[in-house]
Amino acid sequence: SAVISQKPSRDICQRGTSLTIQCQVDSQVTMMFWYRQQPGQSLTLIATANQGSEATYESGFVIDKFPISRPNLTFSTLTVSNMSPEDSSIYLCSATPSGRSSGAQYFGPGTRLLVL
Amino acid sequence: KQEVTQIPAALSVPEGENLVLNCSFTDSAIYNLQWFRQDPGKGLTSLLLIQSSQREQTSGRLNASLDKSSGRSTLYIAASQPGDSATYLCAVFNQFYFGTGTSLTVIP
C-alpha cells in the first residue's frame, strides 16, 4: 500500500487566480494520477502524471488549464489555472505502488476547492 | 465508452443486517475492479481489489465478487455496523471509470 498526503486540504480562491495542489507519496511509485470530483458526482480522471515527461491528459482536460509537474517518483503537483466557480470541486491524487495498470490505486485525502 | 452504474444510489439499514451493493459496467475488457469507501469530506479508502482473472476477494466482513461476462460486481457487507456508514464506490481500471456510488447509512 501507500500513504498519500495532499496540501492544502482546502482553499477558497477568487475567480481568475491559480492554485497549486501538492501530492506526496511515502514511497516511490511509477504511476500517479489526478482526479476531480465535482459536487454530488463521482470521480473523473484528469491526467496521468508521468515522471520526467509531460502528463497525459484525458479528453476534456488541457495542460493550459491543469498544468501538472512530476519531478520525482514521490511527488506531483496539479495547478488549477485561471479559476472560475465551475472549478469548485474536490481534487484527489492517487498512486499505484505496484507500477502495474492492474494494481490497486490508493488515494490522498483530497483538496476541497471553492472558487468565488 | 465504459459506463459504470451503482444501484441503489442510497441505502439505509438497521445495524446487524447483511447487505449487498451492486456495480455494473458495460465493457468487460477491464484490468481490475476496485471497491472504495468515501467518508464525508474525505478521500477514498481502498477496500478490495479484484483482478480481471479473479472471481472474488474477501477482507474481514467484506466480500466482493466479479462476473466479467455479465459486467457485474457485488460488495457484500456482513453484520453491518454504524461505522460502515459511508459512500461506497466501485471503479473499473482499464480507462479509470468510477461509479456514482451508493450512500450507505447503518442505523444503530
JSON list of N, CA, C and O in Angstrom, two decimals, chain A residues 80-109:
[
{"chain": "A", "resi": 80, "resn": "VAL", "atom": "N", "xyz": [-4.54, 24.45, -10.80]},
{"chain": "A", "resi": 80, "resn": "VAL", "atom": "CA", "xyz": [-5.80, 24.83, -11.42]},
{"chain": "A", "resi": 80, "resn": "VAL", "atom": "C", "xyz": [-5.67, 26.30, -11.78]},
{"chain": "A", "resi": 80, "resn": "VAL", "atom": "O", "xyz": [-5.55, 27.16, -10.89]},
{"chain": "A", "resi": 81, "resn": "SER", "atom": "N", "xyz": [-5.64, 26.58, -13.06]},
{"chain": "A", "resi": 81, "resn": "SER", "atom": "CA", "xyz": [-5.31, 27.92, -13.54]},
{"chain": "A", "resi": 81, "resn": "SER", "atom": "C", "xyz": [-6.54, 28.74, -13.89]},
{"chain": "A", "resi": 81, "resn": "SER", "atom": "O", "xyz": [-7.57, 28.19, -14.30]},
{"chain": "A", "resi": 82, "resn": "ASN", "atom": "N", "xyz": [-6.41, 30.05, -13.74]},
{"chain": "A", "resi": 82, "resn": "ASN", "atom": "CA", "xyz": [-7.48, 30.97, -14.15]},
{"chain": "A", "resi": 82, "resn": "ASN", "atom": "C", "xyz": [-8.84, 30.43, -13.71]},
{"chain": "A", "resi": 82, "resn": "ASN", "atom": "O", "xyz": [-9.74, 30.19, -14.52]},
{"chain": "A", "resi": 83, "resn": "MET", "atom": "N", "xyz": [-8.98, 30.26, -12.42]},
{"chain": "A", "resi": 83, "resn": "MET", "atom": "CA", "xyz": [-10.14, 29.55, -11.87]},
{"chain": "A", "resi": 83, "resn": "MET", "atom": "C", "xyz": [-11.45, 30.30, -12.05]},
{"chain": "A", "resi": 83, "resn": "MET", "atom": "O", "xyz": [-11.50, 31.54, -12.04]},
{"chain": "A", "resi": 84, "resn": "SER", "atom": "N", "xyz": [-12.49, 29.51, -12.20]},
{"chain": "A", "resi": 84, "resn": "SER", "atom": "CA", "xyz": [-13.87, 30.01, -12.23]},
{"chain": "A", "resi": 84, "resn": "SER", "atom": "C", "xyz": [-14.68, 29.20, -11.24]},
{"chain": "A", "resi": 84, "resn": "SER", "atom": "O", "xyz": [-14.22, 28.13, -10.79]},
{"chain": "A", "resi": 85, "resn": "PRO", "atom": "N", "xyz": [-15.87, 29.65, -10.89]},
{"chain": "A", "resi": 85, "resn": "PRO", "atom": "CA", "xyz": [-16.69, 28.88, -9.93]},
{"chain": "A", "resi": 85, "resn": "PRO", "atom": "C", "xyz": [-16.93, 27.44, -10.36]},
{"chain": "A", "resi": 85, "resn": "PRO", "atom": "O", "xyz": [-17.10, 26.56, -9.50]},
{"chain": "A", "resi": 86, "resn": "GLU", "atom": "N", "xyz": [-16.91, 27.17, -11.65]},
{"chain": "A", "resi": 86, "resn": "GLU", "atom": "CA", "xyz": [-17.11, 25.80, -12.14]},
{"chain": "A", "resi": 86, "resn": "GLU", "atom": "C", "xyz": [-15.97, 24.86, -11.76]},
{"chain": "A", "resi": 86, "resn": "GLU", "atom": "O", "xyz": [-16.10, 23.64, -11.85]},
{"chain": "A", "resi": 87, "resn": "ASP", "atom": "N", "xyz": [-14.85, 25.43, -11.33]},
{"chain": "A", "resi": 87, "resn": "ASP", "atom": "CA", "xyz": [-13.72, 24.61, -10.89]},
{"chain": "A", "resi": 87, "resn": "ASP", "atom": "C", "xyz": [-13.84, 24.17, -9.43]},
{"chain": "A", "resi": 87, "resn": "ASP", "atom": "O", "xyz": [-12.99, 23.43, -8.93]},
{"chain": "A", "resi": 88, "resn": "SER", "atom": "N", "xyz": [-14.88, 24.61, -8.77]},
{"chain": "A", "resi": 88, "resn": "SER", "atom": "CA", "xyz": [-15.10, 24.21, -7.38]},
{"chain": "A", "resi": 88, "resn": "SER", "atom": "C", "xyz": [-15.36, 22.71, -7.33]},
{"chain": "A", "resi": 88, "resn": "SER", "atom": "O", "xyz": [-16.34, 22.22, -7.89]},
{"chain": "A", "resi": 89, "resn": "SER", "atom": "N", "xyz": [-14.47, 21.99, -6.70]},
{"chain": "A", "resi": 89, "resn": "SER", "atom": "CA", "xyz": [-14.51, 20.52, -6.70]},
{"chain": "A", "resi": 89, "resn": "SER", "atom": "C", "xyz": [-13.59, 20.02, -5.60]},
{"chain": "A", "resi": 89, "resn": "SER", "atom": "O", "xyz": [-12.88, 20.79, -4.96]},
{"chain": "A", "resi": 90, "resn": "ILE", "atom": "N", "xyz": [-13.58, 18.72, -5.45]},
{"chain": "A", "resi": 90, "resn": "ILE", "atom": "CA", "xyz": [-12.53, 18.06, -4.68]},
{"chain": "A", "resi": 90, "resn": "ILE", "atom": "C", "xyz": [-11.53, 17.51, -5.69]},
{"chain": "A", "resi": 90, "resn": "ILE", "atom": "O", "xyz": [-11.92, 16.87, -6.68]},
{"chain": "A", "resi": 91, "resn": "TYR", "atom": "N", "xyz": [-10.26, 17.78, -5.46]},
{"chain": "A", "resi": 91, "resn": "TYR", "atom": "CA", "xyz": [-9.21, 17.28, -6.34]},
{"chain": "A", "resi": 91, "resn": "TYR", "atom": "C", "xyz": [-8.42, 16.22, -5.56]},
{"chain": "A", "resi": 91, "resn": "TYR", "atom": "O", "xyz": [-7.97, 16.47, -4.44]},
{"chain": "A", "resi": 92, "resn": "LEU", "atom": "N", "xyz": [-8.29, 15.06, -6.16]},
{"chain": "A", "resi": 92, "resn": "LEU", "atom": "CA", "xyz": [-7.63, 13.94, -5.49]},
{"chain": "A", "resi": 92, "resn": "LEU", "atom": "C", "xyz": [-6.47, 13.42, -6.32]},
{"chain": "A", "resi": 92, "resn": "LEU", "atom": "O", "xyz": [-6.58, 13.32, -7.55]},
{"chain": "A", "resi": 93, "resn": "CYS", "atom": "N", "xyz": [-5.40, 13.09, -5.65]},
{"chain": "A", "resi": 93, "resn": "CYS", "atom": "CA", "xyz": [-4.32, 12.39, -6.34]},
{"chain": "A", "resi": 93, "resn": "CYS", "atom": "C", "xyz": [-4.32, 10.94, -5.88]},
{"chain": "A", "resi": 93, "resn": "CYS", "atom": "O", "xyz": [-4.79, 10.61, -4.80]},
{"chain": "A", "resi": 94, "resn": "SER", "atom": "N", "xyz": [-3.81, 10.09, -6.74]},
{"chain": "A", "resi": 94, "resn": "SER", "atom": "CA", "xyz": [-3.73, 8.67, -6.40]},
{"chain": "A", "resi": 94, "resn": "SER", "atom": "C", "xyz": [-2.44, 8.11, -6.96]},
{"chain": "A", "resi": 94, "resn": "SER", "atom": "O", "xyz": [-1.78, 8.72, -7.81]},
{"chain": "A", "resi": 95, "resn": "ALA", "atom": "N", "xyz": [-2.09, 6.93, -6.49]},
{"chain": "A", "resi": 95, "resn": "ALA", "atom": "CA", "xyz": [-0.88, 6.26, -6.95]},
{"chain": "A", "resi": 95, "resn": "ALA", "atom": "C", "xyz": [-1.11, 4.76, -7.00]},
{"chain": "A", "resi": 95, "resn": "ALA", "atom": "O", "xyz": [-1.93, 4.22, -6.26]},
{"chain": "A", "resi": 96, "resn": "THR", "atom": "N", "xyz": [-0.39, 4.13, -7.88]},
{"chain": "A", "resi": 96, "resn": "THR", "atom": "CA", "xyz": [-0.41, 2.68, -7.99]},
{"chain": "A", "resi": 96, "resn": "THR", "atom": "C", "xyz": [0.98, 2.18, -7.63]},
{"chain": "A", "resi": 96, "resn": "THR", "atom": "O", "xyz": [1.87, 2.16, -8.48]},
{"chain": "A", "resi": 97, "resn": "PRO", "atom": "N", "xyz": [1.18, 1.79, -6.38]},
{"chain": "A", "resi": 97, "resn": "PRO", "atom": "CA", "xyz": [2.53, 1.41, -5.94]},
{"chain": "A", "resi": 97, "resn": "PRO", "atom": "C", "xyz": [3.14, 0.26, -6.72]},
{"chain": "A", "resi": 97, "resn": "PRO", "atom": "O", "xyz": [4.35, 0.20, -6.90]},
{"chain": "A", "resi": 98, "resn": "SER", "atom": "N", "xyz": [2.30, -0.64, -7.19]},
{"chain": "A", "resi": 98, "resn": "SER", "atom": "CA", "xyz": [2.83, -1.82, -7.87]},
{"chain": "A", "resi": 98, "resn": "SER", "atom": "C", "xyz": [3.44, -1.46, -9.22]},
{"chain": "A", "resi": 98, "resn": "SER", "atom": "O", "xyz": [4.23, -2.23, -9.76]},
{"chain": "A", "resi": 99, "resn": "GLY", "atom": "N", "xyz": [3.03, -0.31, -9.76]},
{"chain": "A", "resi": 99, "resn": "GLY", "atom": "CA", "xyz": [3.54, 0.08, -11.06]},
{"chain": "A", "resi": 99, "resn": "GLY", "atom": "C", "xyz": [2.84, -0.58, -12.21]},
{"chain": "A", "resi": 99, "resn": "GLY", "atom": "O", "xyz": [3.13, -0.31, -13.36]},
{"chain": "A", "resi": 100, "resn": "ARG", "atom": "N", "xyz": [1.88, -1.46, -11.89]},
{"chain": "A", "resi": 100, "resn": "ARG", "atom": "CA", "xyz": [1.14, -2.13, -12.94]},
{"chain": "A", "resi": 100, "resn": "ARG", "atom": "C", "xyz": [-0.23, -1.50, -13.11]},
{"chain": "A", "resi": 100, "resn": "ARG", "atom": "O", "xyz": [-0.85, -1.09, -12.14]},
{"chain": "A", "resi": 101, "resn": "SER", "atom": "N", "xyz": [-0.71, -1.46, -14.32]},
{"chain": "A", "resi": 101, "resn": "SER", "atom": "CA", "xyz": [-2.05, -0.92, -14.55]},
{"chain": "A", "resi": 101, "resn": "SER", "atom": "C", "xyz": [-3.10, -1.74, -13.82]},
{"chain": "A", "resi": 101, "resn": "SER", "atom": "O", "xyz": [-4.17, -1.23, -13.52]},
{"chain": "A", "resi": 102, "resn": "SER", "atom": "N", "xyz": [-2.81, -2.98, -13.52]},
{"chain": "A", "resi": 102, "resn": "SER", "atom": "CA", "xyz": [-3.76, -3.84, -12.83]},
{"chain": "A", "resi": 102, "resn": "SER", "atom": "C", "xyz": [-3.61, -3.77, -11.32]},
{"chain": "A", "resi": 102, "resn": "SER", "atom": "O", "xyz": [-4.30, -4.48, -10.59]},
{"chain": "A", "resi": 103, "resn": "GLY", "atom": "N", "xyz": [-2.73, -2.92, -10.85]},
{"chain": "A", "resi": 103, "resn": "GLY", "atom": "CA", "xyz": [-2.52, -2.82, -9.41]},
{"chain": "A", "resi": 103, "resn": "GLY", "atom": "C", "xyz": [-3.55, -1.93, -8.74]},
{"chain": "A", "resi": 103, "resn": "GLY", "atom": "O", "xyz": [-4.24, -1.15, -9.38]},
{"chain": "A", "resi": 104, "resn": "ALA", "atom": "N", "xyz": [-3.65, -2.05, -7.43]},
{"chain": "A", "resi": 104, "resn": "ALA", "atom": "CA", "xyz": [-4.60, -1.26, -6.66]},
{"chain": "A", "resi": 104, "resn": "ALA", "atom": "C", "xyz": [-4.19, 0.20, -6.66]},
{"chain": "A", "resi": 104, "resn": "ALA", "atom": "O", "xyz": [-3.00, 0.54, -6.67]},
{"chain": "A", "resi": 105, "resn": "GLN", "atom": "N", "xyz": [-5.19, 1.07, -6.66]},
{"chain": "A", "resi": 105, "resn": "GLN", "atom": "CA", "xyz": [-4.95, 2.50, -6.55]},
{"chain": "A", "resi": 105, "resn": "GLN", "atom": "C", "xyz": [-5.21, 2.95, -5.12]},
{"chain": "A", "resi": 105, "resn": "GLN", "atom": "O", "xyz": [-6.16, 2.50, -4.48]},
{"chain": "A", "resi": 106, "resn": "TYR", "atom": "N", "xyz": [-4.35, 3.85, -4.64]},
{"chain": "A", "resi": 106, "resn": "TYR", "atom": "CA", "xyz": [-4.50, 4.42, -3.32]},
{"chain": "A", "resi": 106, "resn": "TYR", "atom": "C", "xyz": [-4.62, 5.93, -3.47]},
{"chain": "A", "resi": 106, "resn": "TYR", "atom": "O", "xyz": [-3.94, 6.54, -4.30]},
{"chain": "A", "resi": 107, "resn": "PHE", "atom": "N", "xyz": [-5.50, 6.51, -2.65]},
{"chain": "A", "resi": 107, "resn": "PHE", "atom": "CA", "xyz": [-5.85, 7.91, -2.82]},
{"chain": "A", "resi": 107, "resn": "PHE", "atom": "C", "xyz": [-5.39, 8.76, -1.65]},
{"chain": "A", "resi": 107, "resn": "PHE", "atom": "O", "xyz": [-5.35, 8.30, -0.50]},
{"chain": "A", "resi": 108, "resn": "GLY", "atom": "N", "xyz": [-5.10, 10.01, -1.97]},
{"chain": "A", "resi": 108, "resn": "GLY", "atom": "CA", "xyz": [-4.89, 11.00, -0.95]},
{"chain": "A", "resi": 108, "resn": "GLY", "atom": "C", "xyz": [-6.23, 11.47, -0.38]},
{"chain": "A", "resi": 108, "resn": "GLY", "atom": "O", "xyz": [-7.29, 11.10, -0.89]},
{"chain": "A", "resi": 109, "resn": "PRO", "atom": "N", "xyz": [-6.19, 12.31, 0.64]},
{"chain": "A", "resi": 109, "resn": "PRO", "atom": "CA", "xyz": [-7.41, 12.77, 1.31]},
{"chain": "A", "resi": 109, "resn": "PRO", "atom": "C", "xyz": [-8.20, 13.80, 0.51]},
{"chain": "A", "resi": 109, "resn": "PRO", "atom": "O", "xyz": [-9.33, 14.12, 0.86]}
]
